[in-house]
């Protein structure tokens, strides 16, 4: 009997408020992953409580009431999200930004612009664990 968990397509939540970045990530992942987009921390929170995702791409500099780091900390406080891979994605590329993302609970960090190969490699690495 075939193991369905390994054959089903992985799902990725893209938490990104910039429309160009939303489109970029959606196109990079098209055909390989099922994706959903959340434009705000509130939208992401709702989607994560309604559906199951294998990985979250988190823009750490979300505009609005809550940024991506704050949302990550809040998610990590809930048992259901303690082990979910959350990859910080940001235009901030200083070493301190990586440290802040990891300290907030992000599993890993990718600086923008993210190449297709780096993105696919990181998702594969984190969803095969």
Coordinates of N, CA and C in Angstrom, one line a residue:
X1 N 0.8 -1.2 0.0 CA 0.0 0.0 0.0 C 0.9 1.2 0.0
X2 N 0.5 2.2 -0.8 CA 1.3 3.4 -0.9 C 1.0 4.4 0.3
X3 N 2.1 5.0 0.8 CA 2.0 5.9 1.9 C 1.5 7.3 1.3
X4 N 0.3 7.6 1.6 CA -0.3 8.9 1.1 C 0.3 10.1 1.6
X5 N 0.9 10.1 2.8 CA 1.5 11.3 3.3 C 2.8 11.7 2.5
X6 N 3.5 10.7 1.9 CA 4.6 11.1 1.1 C 4.3 11.4 -0.3
X7 N 3.1 11.0 -0.8 CA 2.7 11.3 -2.2 C 1.9 12.5 -2.4
X8 N 1.2 13.0 -1.3 CA 0.4 14.1 -1.5 C 1.3 15.4 -1.6
X9 N 0.7 16.3 -2.4 CA 1.5 17.6 -2.6 C 1.5 18.4 -1.3
X10 N 2.7 18.9 -1.0 CA 2.9 19.7 0.2 C 2.2 21.1 0.0
X11 N 1.8 21.6 1.1 CA 1.1 22.9 1.1 C 1.9 24.0 1.8
X12 N 2.0 25.1 1.2 CA 2.8 26.2 1.7 C 1.9 27.5 1.8
X13 N 2.0 28.1 3.0 CA 1.3 29.3 3.3 C 2.3 30.5 3.0
X14 N 2.0 31.4 2.1 CA 2.8 32.5 1.9 C 2.2 33.7 2.6
X15 N 3.0 34.2 3.6 CA 2.5 35.3 4.4 C 3.3 36.5 3.9
X16 N 2.7 37.3 3.1 CA 3.4 38.4 2.4 C 2.4 39.5 2.1
X17 N 2.7 40.8 2.4 CA 1.8 41.9 2.1 C 2.1 42.6 0.8
X18 N 3.2 42.3 0.2 CA 3.6 43.0 -1.1 C 3.0 42.1 -2.2
X19 N 2.1 42.7 -3.0 CA 1.5 42.0 -4.2 C 2.5 41.4 -5.1
X20 N 3.6 42.1 -5.4 CA 4.6 41.6 -6.3 C 5.3 40.4 -5.8
X21 N 5.6 40.4 -4.5 CA 6.3 39.3 -3.8 C 5.3 38.1 -3.7
X22 N 4.0 38.4 -3.5 CA 3.0 37.3 -3.5 C 3.0 36.6 -4.8
X23 N 3.0 37.3 -5.9 CA 3.0 36.8 -7.2 C 4.3 36.0 -7.5
X24 N 5.4 36.5 -7.1 CA 6.7 35.9 -7.3 C 6.7 34.5 -6.7
X25 N 6.4 34.5 -5.4 CA 6.4 33.2 -4.6 C 5.4 32.2 -5.2
X26 N 4.2 32.7 -5.5 CA 3.2 31.8 -6.0 C 3.6 31.2 -7.3
X27 N 4.2 32.0 -8.2 CA 4.7 31.5 -9.5 C 5.9 30.5 -9.3
X28 N 6.8 30.8 -8.4 CA 7.9 29.9 -8.1 C 7.4 28.5 -7.6
X29 N 6.4 28.5 -6.9 CA 5.9 27.3 -6.2 C 4.8 26.5 -7.1
X30 N 4.3 27.2 -8.1 CA 3.2 26.6 -8.9 C 3.6 25.3 -9.5
X31 N 2.7 24.4 -9.4 CA 2.9 23.0 -10.0 C 3.6 22.1 -9.1
X32 N 4.3 22.6 -8.1 CA 5.1 21.7 -7.2 C 4.4 21.6 -5.8
X33 N 3.8 22.7 -5.4 CA 3.2 22.9 -4.1 C 1.8 23.5 -4.2
X34 N 0.9 23.1 -3.3 CA -0.3 23.9 -3.2 C 0.0 25.1 -2.3
X35 N -0.5 26.2 -2.7 CA -0.2 27.4 -2.0 C -1.5 28.2 -1.6
X36 N -1.3 29.0 -0.5 CA -2.3 30.0 -0.1 C -1.6 31.2 0.3
X37 N -2.2 32.4 0.1 CA -1.6 33.6 0.4 C -2.3 34.3 1.5
X38 N -1.6 34.8 2.5 CA -2.2 35.7 3.5 C -1.5 37.0 3.5
X39 N -2.3 38.1 3.4 CA -1.7 39.4 3.2 C -1.4 40.1 4.6
X40 N -1.9 39.5 5.6 CA -1.6 40.1 7.0 C -1.5 39.0 8.0
X41 N -1.0 39.4 9.2 CA -0.9 38.5 10.3 C -2.2 37.9 10.6
X42 N -3.2 38.7 10.7 CA -4.6 38.2 11.0 C -5.1 37.2 10.0
X43 N -4.9 37.5 8.7 CA -5.3 36.5 7.7 C -4.5 35.2 7.8
X44 N -3.2 35.3 8.1 CA -2.4 34.1 8.3 C -2.9 33.3 9.5
X45 N -3.2 34.0 10.6 CA -3.6 33.3 11.8 C -4.9 32.5 11.5
X46 N -5.8 33.2 10.8 CA -7.1 32.5 10.5 C -6.9 31.3 9.6
X47 N -6.1 31.5 8.5 CA -5.8 30.3 7.6 C -5.1 29.2 8.3
X48 N -4.2 29.5 9.2 CA -3.5 28.4 9.9 C -4.4 27.7 10.8
X49 N -5.4 28.3 11.3 CA -6.4 27.6 12.2 C -7.5 26.9 11.4
X50 N -7.6 27.2 10.1 CA -8.7 26.6 9.3 C -8.1 25.4 8.5
X51 N -6.9 25.5 8.0 CA -6.3 24.5 7.1 C -5.0 24.0 7.7
X52 N -4.5 22.9 7.1 CA -3.2 22.3 7.5 C -2.2 22.7 6.4
X53 N -1.1 23.2 6.9 CA 0.0 23.6 6.0 C 1.3 22.8 6.4
X54 N 2.1 22.6 5.4 CA 3.4 21.9 5.7 C 4.5 22.8 6.0
X55 N 4.4 24.1 5.6 CA 5.4 25.1 5.8 C 4.8 26.5 5.6
X56 N 5.4 27.4 6.3 CA 5.0 28.8 6.2 C 6.2 29.7 5.7
X57 N 6.0 30.4 4.6 CA 7.0 31.5 4.2 C 6.5 32.8 4.9
X58 N 7.3 33.3 5.8 CA 6.9 34.4 6.6 C 7.7 35.7 6.3
X59 N 7.0 36.7 5.7 CA 7.6 38.0 5.6 C 7.7 38.6 7.0
X60 N 8.9 38.9 7.4 CA 9.0 39.3 8.8 C 8.7 40.8 9.0
X61 N 8.6 41.5 7.9 CA 8.3 43.0 8.0 C 6.9 43.3 7.5
X62 N 5.9 42.5 7.9 CA 4.5 42.7 7.5 C 4.1 44.1 8.1
X63 N 3.3 44.8 7.3 CA 2.7 46.1 7.8 C 1.4 45.8 8.5
X64 N 1.0 46.7 9.3 CA -0.2 46.5 10.0 C 0.0 46.3 11.5
X65 N -1.0 45.7 12.1 CA -1.0 45.6 13.6 C 0.1 44.6 14.1
X66 N 0.5 43.7 13.3 CA 1.4 42.7 13.8 C 2.4 42.3 12.7
X67 N 3.7 42.3 13.0 CA 4.7 41.9 12.0 C 4.9 40.4 12.0
X68 N 5.7 39.9 11.1 CA 5.9 38.5 11.0 C 6.6 37.8 12.2
X69 N 7.5 38.5 12.8 CA 8.2 38.0 14.0 C 7.2 37.8 15.1
X70 N 6.4 38.8 15.3 CA 5.4 38.7 16.4 C 4.4 37.6 16.2
X71 N 4.0 37.4 14.9 CA 3.1 36.3 14.6 C 3.8 35.0 14.8
X72 N 5.0 34.9 14.4 CA 5.8 33.7 14.6 C 5.8 33.3 16.1
X73 N 6.1 34.3 17.0 CA 6.1 34.0 18.4 C 4.8 33.6 18.9
X74 N 3.7 34.2 18.4 CA 2.4 33.8 18.8 C 2.0 32.4 18.4
X75 N 2.4 32.0 17.2 CA 2.2 30.7 16.7 C 3.0 29.7 17.5
X76 N 4.2 30.0 17.8 CA 5.0 29.0 18.6 C 4.5 28.8 20.0
X77 N 3.7 29.7 20.5 CA 3.1 29.5 21.8 C 2.0 28.5 21.8
X78 N 1.5 28.1 20.6 CA 0.5 27.1 20.5 C 1.1 25.7 20.1
X79 N 0.6 24.7 20.8 CA 1.2 23.3 20.6 C 1.1 22.9 19.1
X80 N 0.1 23.2 18.5 CA -0.1 22.8 17.1 C 0.9 23.3 16.1
X81 N 1.6 24.4 16.5 CA 2.5 25.1 15.6 C 3.9 25.1 16.1
X82 N 4.2 24.4 17.2 CA 5.6 24.3 17.7 C 6.6 23.8 16.8
X83 N 6.2 22.8 16.0 CA 7.2 22.1 15.1 C 7.0 22.5 13.6
X84 N 6.0 23.3 13.3 CA 5.8 23.6 11.9 C 6.9 24.4 11.4
X85 N 7.5 24.1 10.2 CA 8.6 24.9 9.6 C 8.1 26.3 9.2
X86 N 8.7 27.3 9.8 CA 8.4 28.7 9.4 C 9.7 29.3 8.9
X87 N 9.7 29.7 7.6 CA 10.9 30.3 7.0 C 10.7 31.8 6.9
X88 N 11.6 32.5 7.6 CA 11.5 34.0 7.5 C 12.1 34.4 6.1
X89 N 11.3 35.3 5.5 CA 11.7 35.8 4.2 C 11.7 37.3 4.3
X90 N 12.8 38.0 4.0 CA 12.8 39.4 4.1 C 13.9 40.1 3.3
X91 N 13.6 41.3 3.0 CA 14.6 42.1 2.3 C 15.8 42.6 3.2
X92 N 15.5 42.5 4.5 CA 16.6 42.8 5.5 C 17.6 41.6 5.4
X93 N 18.8 41.9 5.2 CA 19.8 40.9 5.0 C 21.0 41.0 5.9
X94 N 20.8 41.7 7.0 CA 21.9 41.8 8.0 C 22.0 40.6 8.9
X95 N 23.2 40.3 9.4 CA 23.3 39.1 10.3 C 22.3 39.2 11.5
X96 N 22.1 40.4 12.0 CA 21.2 40.5 13.2 C 19.7 40.2 12.8
X97 N 19.4 40.4 11.6 CA 18.0 40.1 11.1 C 17.8 38.6 11.2
X98 N 18.8 37.8 10.8 CA 18.7 36.3 10.8 C 18.5 35.9 12.3
X99 N 19.4 36.5 13.1 CA 19.3 36.1 14.6 C 18.0 36.5 15.2
X100 N 17.4 37.6 14.8 CA 16.1 38.0 15.4 C 15.0 37.0 14.9
X101 N 15.1 36.6 13.6 CA 14.1 35.7 13.1 C 14.2 34.3 13.8
X102 N 15.4 33.8 14.0 CA 15.6 32.5 14.6 C 15.1 32.6 16.1
X103 N 15.5 33.7 16.8 CA 15.1 33.9 18.2 C 13.6 34.0 18.3
X104 N 12.9 34.5 17.3 CA 11.4 34.6 17.4 C 10.8 33.3 17.1
X105 N 11.5 32.3 16.6 CA 11.0 31.0 16.4 C 10.9 30.5 15.0
X106 N 11.5 31.3 14.1 CA 11.6 30.9 12.7 C 12.5 29.7 12.6
X107 N 12.2 28.7 11.8 CA 13.0 27.6 11.6 C 14.3 27.9 10.8
X108 N 14.1 28.8 9.8 CA 15.2 29.2 9.0 C 14.9 30.6 8.4
X109 N 15.9 31.0 7.5 CA 15.8 32.4 7.1 C 16.3 32.5 5.6
X110 N 15.6 33.1 4.8 CA 16.0 33.4 3.4 C 15.9 34.9 3.1
X111 N 17.1 35.5 2.7 CA 17.0 36.9 2.3 C 16.5 37.1 0.9
X112 N 15.7 38.2 0.7 CA 15.2 38.5 -0.6 C 16.3 39.2 -1.4
X113 N 16.4 39.1 -2.7 CA 15.5 38.3 -3.5 C 15.9 36.8 -3.3
X114 N 14.9 36.0 -3.3 CA 15.1 34.5 -3.1 C 15.2 33.9 -4.5
X115 N 16.2 33.1 -4.7 CA 16.3 32.4 -6.0 C 15.4 31.1 -5.9
X116 N 14.9 30.7 -7.1 CA 14.0 29.6 -7.2 C 14.7 28.3 -6.6
X117 N 16.0 28.1 -6.9 CA 16.7 26.9 -6.4 C 16.8 27.0 -4.9
X118 N 17.2 28.1 -4.3 CA 17.3 28.2 -2.9 C 15.9 28.0 -2.2
X119 N 14.9 28.5 -2.7 CA 13.5 28.3 -2.2 C 13.1 26.9 -2.2
X120 N 13.2 26.2 -3.4 CA 12.8 24.8 -3.5 C 13.7 23.9 -2.6
X121 N 15.0 24.2 -2.5 CA 15.9 23.4 -1.7 C 15.5 23.5 -0.2
X122 N 15.2 24.7 0.2 CA 14.8 25.0 1.6 C 13.5 24.3 2.0
X123 N 12.5 24.4 1.1 CA 11.2 23.8 1.3 C 11.3 22.3 1.4
X124 N 12.1 21.7 0.4 CA 12.3 20.2 0.4 C 13.0 19.8 1.7
X125 N 14.0 20.5 2.1 CA 14.8 20.1 3.3 C 13.9 20.1 4.5
X126 N 13.1 21.1 4.6 CA 12.3 21.3 5.9 C 11.0 20.5 5.9
X127 N 10.5 20.1 4.7 CA 9.3 19.3 4.7 C 9.5 17.8 4.7
X128 N 10.8 17.4 4.5 CA 11.1 16.0 4.4 C 11.6 15.5 5.8
X129 N 11.7 16.3 6.8 CA 12.1 15.9 8.1 C 11.1 15.1 8.8

